Short mmCIF file of C-alpha atoms in Angstrom, two decimals:
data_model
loop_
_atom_site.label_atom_id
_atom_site.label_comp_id
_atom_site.label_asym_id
_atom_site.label_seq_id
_atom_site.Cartn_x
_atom_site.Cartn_y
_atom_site.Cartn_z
CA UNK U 1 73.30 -19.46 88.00
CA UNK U 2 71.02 -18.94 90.86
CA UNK U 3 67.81 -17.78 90.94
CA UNK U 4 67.17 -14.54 92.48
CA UNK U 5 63.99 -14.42 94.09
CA UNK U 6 63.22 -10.61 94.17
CA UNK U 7 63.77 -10.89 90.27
CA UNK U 8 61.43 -13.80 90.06
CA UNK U 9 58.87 -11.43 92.03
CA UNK U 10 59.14 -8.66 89.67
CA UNK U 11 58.18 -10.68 86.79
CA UNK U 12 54.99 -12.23 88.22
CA UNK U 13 52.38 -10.59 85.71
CA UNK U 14 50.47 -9.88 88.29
CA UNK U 15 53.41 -7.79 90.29
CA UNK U 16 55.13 -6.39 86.82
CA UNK U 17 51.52 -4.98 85.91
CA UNK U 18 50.77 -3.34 89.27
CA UNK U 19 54.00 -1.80 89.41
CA UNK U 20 53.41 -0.16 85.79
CA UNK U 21 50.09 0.74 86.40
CA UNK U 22 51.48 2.88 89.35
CA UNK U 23 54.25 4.40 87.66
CA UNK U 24 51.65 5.56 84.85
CA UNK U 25 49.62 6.66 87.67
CA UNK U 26 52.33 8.62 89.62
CA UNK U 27 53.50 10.12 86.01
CA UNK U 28 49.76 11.24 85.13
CA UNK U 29 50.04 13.10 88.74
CA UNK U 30 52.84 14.57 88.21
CA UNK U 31 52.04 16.05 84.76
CA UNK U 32 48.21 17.00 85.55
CA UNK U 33 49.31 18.64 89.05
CA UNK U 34 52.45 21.03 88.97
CA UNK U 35 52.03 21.69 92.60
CA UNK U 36 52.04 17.74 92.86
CA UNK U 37 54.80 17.53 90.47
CA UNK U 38 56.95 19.55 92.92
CA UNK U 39 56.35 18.32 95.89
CA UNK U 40 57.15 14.70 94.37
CA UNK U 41 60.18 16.49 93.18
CA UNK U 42 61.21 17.16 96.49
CA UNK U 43 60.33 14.31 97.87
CA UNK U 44 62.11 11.65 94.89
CA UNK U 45 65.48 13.99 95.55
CA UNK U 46 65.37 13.12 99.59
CA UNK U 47 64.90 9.59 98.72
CA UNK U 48 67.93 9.43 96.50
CA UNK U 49 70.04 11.15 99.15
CA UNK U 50 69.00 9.02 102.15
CA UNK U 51 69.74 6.31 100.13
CA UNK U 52 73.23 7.09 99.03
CA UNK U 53 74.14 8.24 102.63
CA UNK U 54 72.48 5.04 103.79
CA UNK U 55 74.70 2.67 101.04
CA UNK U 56 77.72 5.30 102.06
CA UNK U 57 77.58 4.28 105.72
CA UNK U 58 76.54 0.70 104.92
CA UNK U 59 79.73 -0.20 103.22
CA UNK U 60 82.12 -0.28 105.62
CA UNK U 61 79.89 -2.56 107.38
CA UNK U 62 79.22 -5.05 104.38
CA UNK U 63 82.61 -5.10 103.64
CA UNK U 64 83.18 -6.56 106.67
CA UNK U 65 80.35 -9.16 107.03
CA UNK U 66 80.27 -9.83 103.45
CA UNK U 67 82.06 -13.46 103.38
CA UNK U 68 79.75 -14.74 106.13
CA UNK U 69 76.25 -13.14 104.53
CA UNK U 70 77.03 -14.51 101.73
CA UNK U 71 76.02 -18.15 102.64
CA UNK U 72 73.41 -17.34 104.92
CA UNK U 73 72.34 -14.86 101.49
CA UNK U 74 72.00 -17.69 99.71
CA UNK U 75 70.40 -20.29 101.80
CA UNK U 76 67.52 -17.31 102.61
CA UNK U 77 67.40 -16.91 98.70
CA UNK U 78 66.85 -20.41 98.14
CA UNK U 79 64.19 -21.13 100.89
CA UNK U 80 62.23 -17.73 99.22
CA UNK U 81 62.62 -19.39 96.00
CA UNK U 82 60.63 -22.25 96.79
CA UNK U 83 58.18 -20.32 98.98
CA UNK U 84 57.55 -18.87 95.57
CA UNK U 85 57.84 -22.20 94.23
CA UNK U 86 54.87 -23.42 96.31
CA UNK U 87 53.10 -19.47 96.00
CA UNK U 88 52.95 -20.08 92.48
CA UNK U 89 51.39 -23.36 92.65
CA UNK U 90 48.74 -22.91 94.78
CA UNK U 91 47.46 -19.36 93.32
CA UNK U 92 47.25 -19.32 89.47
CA UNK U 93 46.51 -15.57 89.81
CA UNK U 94 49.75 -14.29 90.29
CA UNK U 95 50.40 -15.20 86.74
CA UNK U 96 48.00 -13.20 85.36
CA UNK U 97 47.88 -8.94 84.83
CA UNK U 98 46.24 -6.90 87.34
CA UNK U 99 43.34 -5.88 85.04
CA UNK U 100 42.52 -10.17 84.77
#
């Protein structure tokens, strides 16, 4: 199975914990502001619907091109993979939390 190199990203410690100490962050907003709360409201529901009218449009398209991204998918994969390879070698940070 082949890596996937935005997964590999998301696990870094140092990416996972930044992410979760936004989302904690965003959520303590949310629930201390209502006026906040709303607005983000608003705002989370416009994201959702440009992005299924963006995937909706998108298909037709991918359909098409999907055999011959698939390769050139991979290969881009692969060289990211040991960018991260090489990241993660030369900056023993990123496997620590945030708060380290």
């Amino acid at each position: 199975v082949q890596e996937n190199v935005l997964q590999r990203v998301l696990q870094l410690p140092v990416v996972s914990s930044t992410c979760e100490s936004l989302q904690r962050t965003y959520s303590s907003t949310k629930e201390a502001h209502p006026l906040m709360a709303s607005v983000c409201q608003v705002y989370e529901r416009g994201v959702q619907g440009a992005g299924a009218l963006a995937m909706w449009g998108m298909e037709p398209v991918v359909r098409r091109l999907e055999p011959q991204c698939e390769s050139a998918v991979a290969v881009a994969n692969n060289l990211a993979c040991r960018g991260l390879d090489h990241l993660e070698e030369k900056i023993p940070a990123l496997q620590y939390p945030v708060d380290k």
